[in-house]
Amino acid sequence: MTYLRFHLIFNLPLLILLAALTGSIPWAKEEAAAFAWVLLAVLIFTTPWDNLAAKWGIWGFPREKYSLRLGYLPVEEYAFFLLQSANVMLAVRALFRFFPDWQIGLETEIGKGTLICLAASVIPWTFVAIQLRWLRRKAGPKVNYAIHLAWFLPVIYFQWIVAPQLFWEHAGLLALVTAGFGVYYTLADLAAVRAGTWFFDEKQITGVKLGGLLPWEEIAFFFLTSLLVAQSYLLLLPGDFR
């Protein structure tokens, strides 16, 4: 299965379905802007992370499975994290359509206390970074992928510092979206690995796998990124739309 075929099977049909579910509802300017800003942030944030992992060889792509490479990644890989993000946000929009009571119109205010908490959080996260470096030296390359996942954790944490009430009020929605897409993309990824669309370096994963093929780190990645995208979209949406 080529990478393009993977998208034709797992990403594009889902995108069309989710877009159709809310197709009758016009996009407000602010709503479209939030959607676009999240996609831009995903592209900027994920591109160096993904390229670095491919450069290190944590994962790779057989040449016959993709069309063109930019940096260390196939163009289809860039399309993947953008399509996944679009699907997550469209799912949030669809859920708000079918469950309008979930829209509570909560505004997010960033006060002095929030800024102090954000600044103070630098200290524990610096400590975490030091501990991860120690773990990397102690355990060797087998924890490379697991440690690489830490890239996403501070962002999720800082978002909760900024808008704890918003995320708490929408905890059910966030859990549903995270679980749904986490499971969906785990199964899709399992099919891709089985078909040889991409692969993982056995020396840079801990060895715990689903079905003997898919590393737990890859599964965690899809749950973390689905949660991060859903939170980001909620955070950027105007109060009337969330």
Short mmCIF file of C-alpha atoms in Angstrom, two decimals:
data_model
loop_
_atom_site.label_atom_id
_atom_site.label_comp_id
_atom_site.label_asym_id
_atom_site.label_seq_id
_atom_site.Cartn_x
_atom_site.Cartn_y
_atom_site.Cartn_z
CA MET A 1 0.00 0.00 0.00
CA THR A 2 1.48 3.34 -1.06
CA TYR A 3 1.21 6.37 1.17
CA LEU A 4 -1.21 8.00 -1.28
CA ARG A 5 -3.42 4.94 -1.20
CA PHE A 6 -3.38 5.08 2.59
CA HIS A 7 -4.84 8.59 2.42
CA LEU A 8 -7.43 7.52 -0.15
CA ILE A 9 -8.56 4.72 2.15
CA PHE A 10 -8.29 6.18 5.64
CA ASN A 11 -8.10 9.98 5.54
CA LEU A 12 -9.97 11.44 2.57
CA PRO A 13 -13.24 9.47 2.96
CA LEU A 14 -13.37 10.43 6.63
CA LEU A 15 -12.67 14.06 5.75
CA ILE A 16 -15.52 14.09 3.22
CA LEU A 17 -17.91 12.43 5.66
CA LEU A 18 -17.16 14.82 8.51
CA ALA A 19 -17.35 17.85 6.21
CA ALA A 20 -20.73 16.64 4.91
CA LEU A 21 -22.12 16.34 8.44
CA THR A 22 -21.82 20.09 8.93
CA GLY A 23 -21.96 21.12 5.28
CA SER A 24 -25.29 22.87 5.69
CA ILE A 25 -23.94 25.15 8.40
CA PRO A 26 -22.10 28.19 7.06
CA TRP A 27 -18.63 28.84 8.44
CA ALA A 28 -18.37 32.05 10.41
CA LYS A 29 -15.27 34.12 9.80
CA GLU A 30 -13.96 33.57 13.32
CA GLU A 31 -14.62 29.84 13.14
CA ALA A 32 -12.76 29.46 9.85
CA ALA A 33 -9.89 31.53 11.23
CA ALA A 34 -9.54 29.19 14.24
CA PHE A 35 -9.51 26.20 11.89
CA ALA A 36 -6.81 27.77 9.71
CA TRP A 37 -4.66 28.89 12.66
CA VAL A 38 -4.64 25.38 14.11
CA LEU A 39 -3.56 23.89 10.78
CA LEU A 40 -0.77 26.46 10.52
CA ALA A 41 0.34 25.76 14.08
CA VAL A 42 0.32 22.01 13.43
CA LEU A 43 2.46 22.47 10.32
CA ILE A 44 4.98 24.70 12.11
CA PHE A 45 5.09 22.61 15.29
CA THR A 46 5.10 19.11 13.81
CA THR A 47 7.42 19.63 10.83
CA PRO A 48 10.69 19.88 12.82
CA TRP A 49 9.59 17.11 15.22
CA ASP A 50 8.75 14.68 12.42
CA ASN A 51 11.82 15.58 10.34
CA LEU A 52 14.11 15.11 13.32
CA ALA A 53 12.67 11.66 14.05
CA ALA A 54 13.09 10.63 10.42
CA LYS A 55 16.65 11.99 10.40
CA TRP A 56 17.45 9.90 13.48
CA GLY A 57 15.84 6.91 11.82
CA ILE A 58 13.17 6.32 14.49
CA TRP A 59 10.84 5.71 11.56
CA GLY A 60 11.28 5.61 7.82
CA PHE A 61 9.51 5.20 4.50
CA PRO A 62 10.44 2.81 1.66
CA ARG A 63 11.17 4.84 -1.48
CA GLU A 64 8.60 2.98 -3.57
CA LYS A 65 5.80 3.92 -1.14
CA TYR A 66 5.81 7.70 -1.60
CA SER A 67 5.94 10.21 -4.45
CA LEU A 68 8.28 13.03 -3.36
CA ARG A 69 10.35 13.90 -0.32
CA LEU A 70 10.72 17.33 1.31
CA GLY A 71 13.45 17.39 3.91
CA TYR A 72 13.48 13.96 5.50
CA LEU A 73 9.77 13.29 4.94
CA PRO A 74 7.47 12.31 2.08
CA VAL A 75 4.98 15.00 1.07
CA GLU A 76 2.29 12.51 2.06
CA GLU A 77 3.57 12.68 5.64
CA TYR A 78 2.97 16.42 5.79
CA ALA A 79 -0.48 15.76 4.37
CA PHE A 80 -1.07 13.18 7.10
CA PHE A 81 -0.75 15.47 10.08
CA LEU A 82 -2.77 18.17 8.33
CA LEU A 83 -5.55 15.74 7.36
CA GLN A 84 -5.63 14.22 10.83
CA SER A 85 -5.93 17.71 12.33
CA ALA A 86 -8.68 18.71 9.92
CA ASN A 87 -10.61 15.54 10.72
CA VAL A 88 -10.36 16.14 14.46
CA MET A 89 -11.60 19.72 14.15
CA LEU A 90 -14.44 18.76 11.82
CA ALA A 91 -15.47 16.10 14.32
CA VAL A 92 -15.59 18.74 17.08
CA ARG A 93 -17.71 20.94 14.83
CA ALA A 94 -20.05 18.04 14.03
CA LEU A 95 -20.46 17.18 17.71
CA PHE A 96 -21.40 20.77 18.49
CA ARG A 97 -24.00 20.57 15.72
CA PHE A 98 -25.61 17.38 16.97
CA PHE A 99 -25.27 18.28 20.65
CA PRO A 100 -25.86 22.04 20.78
CA ASP A 101 -26.14 21.95 24.57
CA TRP A 102 -22.41 21.23 24.65
CA GLN A 103 -21.81 24.80 23.48
CA ILE A 104 -21.69 26.71 26.74
CA GLY A 105 -20.39 30.03 25.39
CA LEU A 106 -17.51 30.17 27.85
CA GLU A 107 -14.99 32.95 27.35
CA THR A 108 -11.32 32.52 28.27
CA GLU A 109 -9.61 35.29 30.18
CA ILE A 110 -5.86 35.34 30.75
CA GLY A 111 -5.22 37.17 33.98
CA LYS A 112 -2.16 37.93 36.07
CA GLY A 113 -2.46 34.62 37.93
CA THR A 114 -2.41 32.67 34.69
CA LEU A 115 0.73 34.44 33.52
CA ILE A 116 2.44 33.75 36.84
CA CYS A 117 1.55 30.05 36.61
CA LEU A 118 2.86 29.88 33.06
CA ALA A 119 6.15 31.50 34.07
CA ALA A 120 6.52 29.29 37.14
CA SER A 121 5.89 26.18 35.05
CA VAL A 122 9.20 26.68 33.26
CA ILE A 123 11.02 25.41 36.35
CA PRO A 124 9.40 21.94 36.64
CA TRP A 125 9.47 21.43 32.88
CA THR A 126 13.18 22.25 32.84
CA PHE A 127 13.62 19.59 35.51
CA VAL A 128 11.63 17.13 33.39
CA ALA A 129 13.86 17.86 30.39
CA ILE A 130 16.95 17.18 32.47
CA GLN A 131 15.50 13.90 33.72
CA LEU A 132 14.63 12.82 30.18
CA ARG A 133 18.21 13.45 29.08
CA TRP A 134 19.40 11.35 32.00
CA LEU A 135 16.97 8.58 31.03
CA ARG A 136 18.22 8.68 27.45
CA ARG A 137 21.81 8.21 28.59
CA LYS A 138 20.87 5.50 31.08
CA ALA A 139 18.49 3.45 28.93
CA GLY A 140 20.09 3.98 25.54
CA PRO A 141 18.41 4.46 22.14
CA LYS A 142 15.48 2.12 22.87
CA VAL A 143 13.66 5.00 24.59
CA ASN A 144 14.22 7.49 21.75
CA TYR A 145 10.65 7.40 20.44
CA ALA A 146 9.15 7.48 23.93
CA ILE A 147 11.23 10.52 24.89
CA HIS A 148 10.48 12.16 21.53
CA LEU A 149 6.78 12.15 22.51
CA ALA A 150 7.58 14.57 25.33
CA TRP A 151 7.59 17.30 22.65
CA PHE A 152 3.79 17.50 22.94
CA LEU A 153 3.33 17.33 26.72
CA PRO A 154 4.31 20.91 27.68
CA VAL A 155 1.90 22.35 25.11
CA ILE A 156 -1.00 20.29 26.45
CA TYR A 157 -0.05 21.31 29.98
CA PHE A 158 0.24 25.02 29.17
CA GLN A 159 -3.15 24.97 27.44
CA TRP A 160 -4.72 23.64 30.63
CA ILE A 161 -3.05 26.44 32.59
CA VAL A 162 -4.57 28.99 30.20
CA ALA A 163 -8.10 27.55 29.99
CA PRO A 164 -8.73 24.96 32.72
CA GLN A 165 -12.45 25.70 33.05
CA LEU A 166 -13.00 25.52 29.30
CA PHE A 167 -11.37 22.11 29.01
CA TRP A 168 -13.01 20.82 32.17
CA GLU A 169 -16.46 21.79 30.94
CA HIS A 170 -15.70 20.07 27.64
CA ALA A 171 -13.93 17.07 29.18
CA GLY A 172 -16.50 14.67 27.75
CA LEU A 173 -16.10 16.04 24.24
CA LEU A 174 -12.32 15.97 24.50
CA ALA A 175 -12.35 12.39 25.79
CA LEU A 176 -14.70 11.26 23.02
CA VAL A 177 -12.69 12.88 20.24
CA THR A 178 -9.35 11.74 21.65
CA ALA A 179 -10.49 8.15 22.13
CA GLY A 180 -12.27 7.98 18.79
CA PHE A 181 -9.41 9.25 16.68
CA GLY A 182 -6.79 7.55 18.82
CA VAL A 183 -8.39 4.17 18.15
CA TYR A 184 -9.17 4.94 14.49
CA TYR A 185 -5.65 6.00 13.60
CA THR A 186 -4.14 3.16 15.61
CA LEU A 187 -6.03 0.69 13.44
CA ALA A 188 -5.15 2.63 10.27
CA ASP A 189 -1.50 2.74 11.31
CA LEU A 190 -1.53 -0.98 12.02
CA ALA A 191 -2.74 -1.60 8.47
CA ALA A 192 -0.03 0.68 7.07
CA VAL A 193 2.77 -1.01 9.00
CA ARG A 194 1.49 -4.42 7.97
CA ALA A 195 1.51 -3.24 4.34
CA GLY A 196 5.02 -1.79 4.64
CA THR A 197 3.99 1.83 4.05
CA TRP A 198 6.35 2.90 6.84
CA PHE A 199 8.47 1.17 9.45
CA PHE A 200 10.13 1.70 12.83
CA ASP A 201 13.69 1.16 13.96
CA GLU A 202 13.60 -1.73 16.44
CA LYS A 203 16.60 -0.28 18.27
CA GLN A 204 14.78 3.00 19.04
CA ILE A 205 11.53 1.66 20.49
CA THR A 206 10.93 -0.16 23.75
CA GLY A 207 9.56 -3.24 21.97
CA VAL A 208 6.03 -3.28 23.39
CA LYS A 209 3.76 -3.62 20.34
CA LEU A 210 0.12 -4.04 19.41
CA GLY A 211 -0.33 -7.14 17.30
CA GLY A 212 3.41 -7.61 17.29
CA LEU A 213 3.71 -4.71 14.81
CA LEU A 214 2.70 -1.31 16.16
CA PRO A 215 4.82 0.24 18.95
CA TRP A 216 2.94 1.59 21.95
CA GLU A 217 4.73 4.88 21.36
CA GLU A 218 2.98 5.24 18.00
CA ILE A 219 -0.38 4.57 19.62
CA ALA A 220 0.32 7.17 22.29
CA PHE A 221 1.25 9.63 19.55
CA PHE A 222 -2.21 9.49 17.97
CA PHE A 223 -3.99 9.93 21.29
CA LEU A 224 -1.76 12.84 22.29
CA THR A 225 -2.01 14.66 18.96
CA SER A 226 -5.78 14.18 18.71
CA LEU A 227 -6.16 15.67 22.19
CA LEU A 228 -3.79 18.53 21.39
CA VAL A 229 -5.60 19.47 18.17
CA ALA A 230 -9.04 19.30 19.81
CA GLN A 231 -7.86 21.48 22.70
CA SER A 232 -6.21 23.97 20.37
CA TYR A 233 -9.34 24.31 18.28
CA LEU A 234 -11.53 24.84 21.36
CA LEU A 235 -9.08 27.39 22.71
CA LEU A 236 -9.08 29.46 19.51
CA LEU A 237 -12.82 29.29 18.86
CA PRO A 238 -14.81 32.36 19.91
CA GLY A 239 -16.98 31.83 22.99
CA ASP A 240 -20.21 31.69 20.97
CA PHE A 241 -18.96 28.66 19.06
CA ARG A 242 -17.85 26.54 22.02
#
